[in-house]
């Protein structure tokens, strides 16, 4: 993830090598040979020869191409050369070209254009003008500016366990999203995570139309020892989830996790059904589930779901299969809702609560 960004910025787990300094080469030694000059009798009538001026030594050639290349090995070092330690002032013109290059790298990492623009604009605001004194190094100035820009776009994350512990029980969570994005599996993974935190969970099998969906979630619940509420295939999902909430209230269960059928935003009947589920179940949180490998398509779908359903957070699956990672940043910025979890593998433990550092560490490496 973000390998292109790490390569161009010159950042990562290895510390950046210092820009090599061109050493002044010593002038080549010219061997001195002794030449025996025989004396000759001067001609009595010859006039003295005029003195020939001694040529001045030519300056040694400067390796301009090598010096220029050493000054511009990466975006990071180009920003670095603009900074004067202790106290410094940068103009917008100083960093215009470098920020444009950074924006191109973000776009190559599948970051949506408005998001890449927002990151570079935030960096511009932080870097242009008079800054604080006595930074440890120029590296730190640039690194911190980019970190702050990404944090500004991603937000602070969302602590689901803290939310549950500070709200009236049962906390009801509805999962929505597109077909085939890993929604049902995400429900099971989050059930496992909440159980590991000492919270009791009941799952409602609200996907009653997809063949085998009820059996799929039943297998997960049996493995985890989680109570499942399910009706026959084809039943009204609103009735299933209504019964699930009532069971949770009767048994003092902490959390209701409600699965639902996958749907596309342009299927009016399915979206109307989702509205009915929300009216009956009255969820405290609605999580939208999509996959990182969908790239900018995931951004468009998230935006449309947000307009139609009004979600509270995003779960992004298959992050481990995403070579670029721009979808995470793009979705968070586009819909203005926090990323809650990232699915990073096939095991039940492979659902990680999202924090901005998860993305930032991928860019900067563990040493920053």
Short mmCIF file of C-alpha atoms in Angstrom, two decimals:
data_model
loop_
_atom_site.label_atom_id
_atom_site.label_comp_id
_atom_site.label_asym_id
_atom_site.label_seq_id
_atom_site.Cartn_x
_atom_site.Cartn_y
_atom_site.Cartn_z
CA UNK A 1 0.00 0.00 0.00
CA UNK A 2 1.23 3.45 -0.98
CA UNK A 3 4.46 2.02 -2.37
CA UNK A 4 4.46 4.67 -5.12
CA UNK A 5 4.05 7.46 -2.60
CA UNK A 6 6.80 6.06 -0.37
CA UNK A 7 9.13 5.72 -3.35
CA UNK A 8 8.67 9.28 -4.65
CA UNK A 9 8.75 10.86 -1.22
CA UNK A 10 11.85 8.88 -0.27
CA UNK A 11 10.17 7.76 2.97
CA UNK A 12 9.69 4.37 4.59
CA UNK A 13 11.28 2.01 7.02
CA UNK A 14 14.77 2.93 5.91
CA UNK A 15 16.11 6.28 6.87
CA UNK A 16 16.75 8.59 3.96
CA UNK A 17 20.36 8.82 2.93
CA UNK A 18 21.90 12.23 3.11
CA UNK A 19 22.38 14.05 -0.16
CA UNK A 20 25.92 13.31 -1.30
CA UNK A 21 28.29 16.24 -1.31
CA UNK A 22 30.50 16.64 -4.29
CA UNK A 23 34.08 16.48 -3.19
CA UNK A 24 36.59 18.78 -4.73
CA UNK A 25 38.95 16.67 -6.75
CA UNK A 26 42.67 17.46 -6.45
CA UNK A 27 44.36 18.80 -9.52
CA UNK A 28 46.25 16.07 -11.34
CA UNK A 29 49.95 16.12 -10.66
CA UNK A 30 52.04 16.94 -13.70
CA UNK A 31 55.32 15.07 -13.74
CA UNK A 32 58.28 17.40 -13.76
CA UNK A 33 61.14 16.34 -15.96
CA UNK A 34 64.52 17.95 -15.93
CA UNK A 35 65.74 19.11 -19.27
CA UNK A 36 69.40 19.83 -19.67
CA UNK A 37 69.87 23.07 -21.52
CA UNK A 38 73.22 23.61 -23.13
CA UNK A 39 74.63 27.07 -22.86
CA UNK A 40 75.13 28.87 -26.11
CA UNK A 41 77.12 31.95 -26.74
CA UNK A 42 74.78 34.90 -27.12
CA UNK A 43 74.76 36.64 -30.42
CA UNK A 44 76.35 39.97 -29.92
CA UNK A 45 73.92 41.85 -32.10
CA UNK A 46 70.67 40.02 -31.12
CA UNK A 47 68.00 42.07 -29.33
CA UNK A 48 66.47 40.58 -26.20
CA UNK A 49 63.29 38.53 -26.85
CA UNK A 50 60.06 40.11 -25.61
CA UNK A 51 58.59 38.59 -22.43
CA UNK A 52 55.67 36.22 -23.09
CA UNK A 53 52.87 36.59 -20.49
CA UNK A 54 52.28 33.44 -18.45
CA UNK A 55 48.76 32.07 -19.10
CA UNK A 56 46.48 32.13 -16.09
CA UNK A 57 45.24 28.71 -14.89
CA UNK A 58 41.76 27.78 -16.11
CA UNK A 59 39.14 27.11 -13.44
CA UNK A 60 38.24 23.48 -13.04
CA UNK A 61 34.92 22.49 -14.67
CA UNK A 62 31.92 22.22 -12.33
CA UNK A 63 29.88 18.99 -12.49
CA UNK A 64 26.62 20.84 -13.05
CA UNK A 65 24.56 17.85 -14.11
CA UNK A 66 25.63 15.71 -11.14
CA UNK A 67 25.06 18.59 -8.75
CA UNK A 68 21.59 19.26 -10.14
CA UNK A 69 20.64 15.59 -9.92
CA UNK A 70 21.82 15.44 -6.30
CA UNK A 71 19.59 18.38 -5.44
CA UNK A 72 16.41 16.79 -6.89
CA UNK A 73 16.30 13.10 -6.00
CA UNK A 74 12.70 13.21 -4.70
CA UNK A 75 9.76 15.35 -3.73
CA UNK A 76 10.77 15.04 -0.09
CA UNK A 77 14.30 16.36 -0.60
CA UNK A 78 13.04 19.16 -2.84
CA UNK A 79 10.77 20.37 -0.07
CA UNK A 80 13.63 19.91 2.36
CA UNK A 81 15.99 22.17 0.40
CA UNK A 82 13.46 25.00 0.71
CA UNK A 83 13.64 24.97 4.49
CA UNK A 84 16.19 26.91 6.48
CA UNK A 85 16.61 25.58 9.99
CA UNK A 86 15.81 27.65 13.08
CA UNK A 87 13.55 30.20 11.37
CA UNK A 88 12.27 30.05 7.82
CA UNK A 89 9.66 31.43 5.47
CA UNK A 90 8.27 29.55 2.46
CA UNK A 91 6.27 31.17 -0.30
CA UNK A 92 3.56 29.47 -2.31
CA UNK A 93 5.77 29.67 -5.39
CA UNK A 94 8.54 27.77 -3.57
CA UNK A 95 6.43 24.63 -3.12
CA UNK A 96 3.99 24.87 -6.04
CA UNK A 97 5.80 22.38 -8.28
CA UNK A 98 6.53 19.93 -5.47
CA UNK A 99 2.93 19.86 -4.24
CA UNK A 100 1.74 19.27 -7.80
CA UNK A 101 4.01 16.23 -8.03
CA UNK A 102 2.73 14.98 -4.67
CA UNK A 103 -0.85 15.32 -5.92
CA UNK A 104 0.00 13.18 -8.96
CA UNK A 105 1.41 10.45 -6.71
CA UNK A 106 -1.76 10.44 -4.59
CA UNK A 107 -3.89 10.11 -7.74
CA UNK A 108 -1.78 7.14 -8.84
CA UNK A 109 -2.54 5.55 -5.44
CA UNK A 110 -6.30 5.70 -6.31
CA UNK A 111 -6.95 8.70 -4.10
CA UNK A 112 -9.87 10.60 -5.62
CA UNK A 113 -8.95 13.96 -7.15
CA UNK A 114 -10.89 16.15 -4.67
CA UNK A 115 -9.20 14.30 -1.82
CA UNK A 116 -5.70 14.62 -3.27
CA UNK A 117 -6.38 18.31 -3.78
CA UNK A 118 -7.57 18.67 -0.18
CA UNK A 119 -4.38 17.04 1.15
CA UNK A 120 -2.07 19.25 -0.88
CA UNK A 121 -4.08 22.36 -0.01
CA UNK A 122 -3.77 21.52 3.68
CA UNK A 123 -0.01 21.08 3.27
CA UNK A 124 0.21 24.42 1.49
CA UNK A 125 -1.54 26.16 4.38
CA UNK A 126 0.81 24.58 6.88
CA UNK A 127 4.04 25.21 4.97
CA UNK A 128 3.51 28.67 3.45
CA UNK A 129 4.41 31.64 5.65
CA UNK A 130 6.47 32.06 8.79
CA UNK A 131 6.76 28.91 10.87
CA UNK A 132 7.84 28.03 14.35
CA UNK A 133 11.49 28.13 15.29
CA UNK A 134 13.95 25.42 16.18
CA UNK A 135 12.57 22.35 14.40
CA UNK A 136 14.77 19.31 14.90
CA UNK A 137 15.39 19.08 11.17
CA UNK A 138 13.98 20.01 7.81
CA UNK A 139 12.84 16.39 7.42
CA UNK A 140 10.55 16.80 10.41
CA UNK A 141 8.94 19.94 9.01
CA UNK A 142 7.86 18.24 5.79
CA UNK A 143 6.95 14.92 7.39
CA UNK A 144 4.74 16.57 10.01
CA UNK A 145 3.00 18.71 7.39
CA UNK A 146 2.01 15.65 5.36
CA UNK A 147 0.93 13.74 8.46
CA UNK A 148 -1.27 16.61 9.59
CA UNK A 149 -2.83 16.87 6.12
CA UNK A 150 -3.78 13.18 6.08
CA UNK A 151 -5.07 13.31 9.66
CA UNK A 152 -7.18 16.33 8.71
CA UNK A 153 -8.79 14.34 5.87
CA UNK A 154 -9.24 11.04 7.74
CA UNK A 155 -10.47 12.39 11.05
CA UNK A 156 -9.82 10.76 14.42
CA UNK A 157 -11.43 7.38 13.77
CA UNK A 158 -14.32 5.88 15.74
CA UNK A 159 -14.07 3.83 18.94
CA UNK A 160 -17.02 1.42 18.73
CA UNK A 161 -16.35 -0.26 22.07
CA UNK A 162 -16.31 3.08 23.85
CA UNK A 163 -19.53 4.05 22.09
CA UNK A 164 -21.24 0.84 23.23
CA UNK A 165 -20.04 1.24 26.82
CA UNK A 166 -21.39 4.78 27.05
CA UNK A 167 -24.84 4.21 25.48
CA UNK A 168 -28.05 2.52 26.56
CA UNK A 169 -28.13 -1.21 25.90
CA UNK A 170 -28.75 -2.88 23.62
CA UNK A 171 -26.81 -0.88 21.06
CA UNK A 172 -28.33 -1.74 17.65
CA UNK A 173 -26.05 -1.74 14.60
CA UNK A 174 -27.37 -2.21 11.06
CA UNK A 175 -24.98 -3.30 8.29
CA UNK A 176 -25.71 -2.20 4.72
CA UNK A 177 -23.81 -2.26 1.46
CA UNK A 178 -23.39 -3.73 -1.99
CA UNK A 179 -23.60 -7.42 -2.86
CA UNK A 180 -20.38 -9.39 -2.54
CA UNK A 181 -18.35 -6.93 -0.48
CA UNK A 182 -18.00 -9.14 2.60
CA UNK A 183 -20.86 -7.73 4.68
CA UNK A 184 -21.94 -10.97 6.35
CA UNK A 185 -18.36 -11.97 7.13
CA UNK A 186 -17.76 -8.49 8.58
CA UNK A 187 -20.72 -9.00 10.93
CA UNK A 188 -19.13 -12.22 12.19
CA UNK A 189 -15.69 -10.62 12.63
CA UNK A 190 -17.10 -7.70 14.61
CA UNK A 191 -19.11 -10.12 16.75
CA UNK A 192 -15.83 -11.90 17.58
CA UNK A 193 -14.11 -8.60 18.36
CA UNK A 194 -16.90 -7.42 20.68
CA UNK A 195 -16.93 -10.77 22.48
CA UNK A 196 -13.19 -10.41 23.08
CA UNK A 197 -13.99 -7.12 24.83
CA UNK A 198 -16.43 -8.82 27.20
CA UNK A 199 -19.59 -7.67 25.41
CA UNK A 200 -22.57 -9.96 24.75
CA UNK A 201 -23.83 -10.10 21.18
CA UNK A 202 -26.88 -11.33 19.26
CA UNK A 203 -26.98 -11.46 15.44
CA UNK A 204 -30.09 -10.97 13.30
CA UNK A 205 -30.14 -12.77 9.93
CA UNK A 206 -31.75 -9.95 7.97
CA UNK A 207 -30.50 -11.14 4.58
CA UNK A 208 -33.47 -13.40 3.85
CA UNK A 209 -33.41 -13.25 0.03
CA UNK A 210 -29.92 -14.40 -0.99
CA UNK A 211 -29.77 -18.17 -1.32
CA UNK A 212 -27.72 -19.65 1.49
CA UNK A 213 -27.30 -16.33 3.33
CA UNK A 214 -29.01 -17.52 6.50
CA UNK A 215 -26.95 -20.70 6.60
CA UNK A 216 -23.76 -18.70 6.02
CA UNK A 217 -24.31 -16.46 9.04
CA UNK A 218 -25.50 -19.49 11.07
CA UNK A 219 -22.17 -21.26 10.49
CA UNK A 220 -20.27 -18.19 11.71
CA UNK A 221 -22.45 -17.83 14.81
CA UNK A 222 -22.10 -21.52 15.68
CA UNK A 223 -18.30 -21.24 15.48
CA UNK A 224 -18.27 -18.15 17.68
CA UNK A 225 -20.94 -19.27 20.13
CA UNK A 226 -23.11 -16.26 19.29
CA UNK A 227 -26.92 -16.34 19.45
CA UNK A 228 -28.57 -16.05 16.01
CA UNK A 229 -32.17 -14.97 15.36
CA UNK A 230 -33.37 -16.19 11.95
CA UNK A 231 -36.63 -16.87 10.09
CA UNK A 232 -37.20 -18.98 7.02
CA UNK A 233 -35.70 -17.96 3.70
CA UNK A 234 -37.76 -15.24 2.00
CA UNK A 235 -39.20 -13.85 5.25
CA UNK A 236 -39.66 -10.14 5.89
CA UNK A 237 -36.23 -8.89 7.11
CA UNK A 238 -37.90 -6.20 9.21
CA UNK A 239 -39.72 -8.90 11.20
CA UNK A 240 -36.48 -10.82 11.74
CA UNK A 241 -34.64 -7.79 13.08
CA UNK A 242 -37.63 -6.72 15.20
CA UNK A 243 -37.48 -10.12 16.92
CA UNK A 244 -33.71 -9.80 17.31
CA UNK A 245 -34.03 -6.49 19.16
CA UNK A 246 -36.74 -7.91 21.43
CA UNK A 247 -34.53 -10.91 22.25
CA UNK A 248 -31.65 -8.58 23.16
CA UNK A 249 -33.88 -6.55 25.47
CA UNK A 250 -35.27 -9.64 27.17
CA UNK A 251 -31.82 -11.18 27.74
CA UNK A 252 -29.90 -7.99 28.63
CA UNK A 253 -27.67 -8.38 25.59
CA UNK A 254 -25.21 -5.56 24.98
CA UNK A 255 -25.19 -5.40 21.18
CA UNK A 256 -27.45 -6.29 18.26
CA UNK A 257 -25.66 -6.87 14.93
CA UNK A 258 -28.19 -6.82 12.08
CA UNK A 259 -27.17 -8.26 8.73
CA UNK A 260 -29.15 -7.16 5.66
CA UNK A 261 -29.36 -8.05 1.99
CA UNK A 262 -26.84 -6.46 -0.33
CA UNK A 263 -28.34 -3.84 -2.58
CA UNK A 264 -27.47 -1.16 -5.09
CA UNK A 265 -28.47 2.43 -4.57
CA UNK A 266 -30.37 2.53 -7.89
CA UNK A 267 -32.74 -0.35 -6.93
CA UNK A 268 -35.66 1.62 -5.56
CA UNK A 269 -37.55 -1.36 -4.07
CA UNK A 270 -34.51 -2.53 -2.11
CA UNK A 271 -33.74 0.95 -0.84
CA UNK A 272 -37.37 1.35 0.27
CA UNK A 273 -37.07 -1.95 2.10
CA UNK A 274 -34.00 -0.61 3.90
CA UNK A 275 -36.00 2.42 4.98
CA UNK A 276 -38.62 0.07 6.47
CA UNK A 277 -35.93 -1.88 8.34
CA UNK A 278 -34.64 1.36 9.85
CA UNK A 279 -38.14 2.42 10.94
CA UNK A 280 -38.84 -0.94 12.61
CA UNK A 281 -35.43 -1.64 14.12
CA UNK A 282 -34.48 1.95 14.99
CA UNK A 283 -30.69 1.31 14.76
CA UNK A 284 -28.31 3.39 16.83
CA UNK A 285 -25.64 3.04 14.12
CA UNK A 286 -25.74 2.26 10.40
CA UNK A 287 -22.47 0.98 8.94
CA UNK A 288 -21.83 0.95 5.22
CA UNK A 289 -19.64 -1.95 4.03
CA UNK A 290 -17.59 -1.88 0.84
CA UNK A 291 -14.30 -3.26 -0.43
CA UNK A 292 -11.02 -1.40 -0.83
CA UNK A 293 -10.25 -3.06 -4.15
CA UNK A 294 -13.24 -1.28 -5.72
CA UNK A 295 -11.12 1.91 -5.86
CA UNK A 296 -13.04 5.01 -6.89
CA UNK A 297 -16.18 2.95 -7.57
CA UNK A 298 -16.37 2.42 -3.81
CA UNK A 299 -16.23 6.19 -3.35
CA UNK A 300 -19.16 6.73 -5.72
CA UNK A 301 -21.24 3.98 -4.09
CA UNK A 302 -20.52 5.27 -0.59
CA UNK A 303 -21.59 8.76 -1.60
CA UNK A 304 -24.87 7.48 -3.08
CA UNK A 305 -25.63 5.31 -0.05
CA UNK A 306 -24.94 8.25 2.23
CA UNK A 307 -27.46 10.37 0.31
CA UNK A 308 -30.10 7.63 0.42
CA UNK A 309 -29.62 5.91 3.77
CA UNK A 310 -27.49 8.28 5.87
CA UNK A 311 -24.76 6.10 7.31
CA UNK A 312 -22.78 6.61 10.50
CA UNK A 313 -19.52 4.94 9.53
CA UNK A 314 -17.69 2.87 6.94
CA UNK A 315 -16.22 -0.64 7.10
CA UNK A 316 -13.70 -1.27 4.34
CA UNK A 317 -12.99 -4.92 3.53
CA UNK A 318 -10.18 -6.60 1.55
CA UNK A 319 -7.70 -3.90 2.51
CA UNK A 320 -4.96 -6.55 2.47
CA UNK A 321 -5.67 -7.07 -1.25
CA UNK A 322 -5.49 -3.38 -2.12
CA UNK A 323 -2.03 -2.53 -3.54
CA UNK A 324 -2.65 1.23 -3.45
CA UNK A 325 -4.96 2.04 -0.55
CA UNK A 326 -6.44 5.28 -1.81
CA UNK A 327 -10.04 4.15 -1.27
CA UNK A 328 -9.72 4.44 2.51
CA UNK A 329 -8.73 8.10 2.35
CA UNK A 330 -11.18 8.90 -0.45
CA UNK A 331 -14.30 7.42 1.20
CA UNK A 332 -13.61 9.09 4.54
CA UNK A 333 -13.29 12.48 2.86
CA UNK A 334 -16.13 12.09 0.35
CA UNK A 335 -18.96 11.16 2.73
CA UNK A 336 -17.57 12.93 5.77
CA UNK A 337 -18.14 9.87 7.97
CA UNK A 338 -15.46 7.97 9.89
CA UNK A 339 -13.84 4.74 8.84
CA UNK A 340 -14.68 2.34 11.66
CA UNK A 341 -13.01 -0.95 10.71
CA UNK A 342 -10.60 -2.30 8.11
CA UNK A 343 -10.80 -5.95 7.04
CA UNK A 344 -7.25 -7.17 6.53
CA UNK A 345 -7.57 -10.96 6.17
CA UNK A 346 -9.72 -14.09 6.36
CA UNK A 347 -9.54 -14.84 10.09
CA UNK A 348 -12.07 -13.61 12.65
CA UNK A 349 -9.30 -11.56 14.24
CA UNK A 350 -8.55 -9.80 10.94
CA UNK A 351 -10.93 -6.89 11.52
CA UNK A 352 -8.95 -3.93 12.83
CA UNK A 353 -10.49 -0.82 14.42
CA UNK A 354 -9.48 2.03 12.17
CA UNK A 355 -7.18 4.80 13.34
CA UNK A 356 -5.41 7.35 11.10
CA UNK A 357 -2.07 5.88 12.15
CA UNK A 358 -2.90 2.68 10.23
CA UNK A 359 -2.72 4.62 6.96
CA UNK A 360 0.01 7.03 8.03
CA UNK A 361 2.31 4.20 9.16
CA UNK A 362 1.96 2.62 5.72
CA UNK A 363 3.23 5.85 4.16
CA UNK A 364 5.99 6.76 6.58
CA UNK A 365 7.11 3.39 7.93
CA UNK A 366 7.65 2.38 11.54
CA UNK A 367 10.60 4.68 12.12
CA UNK A 368 8.59 7.91 11.95
#
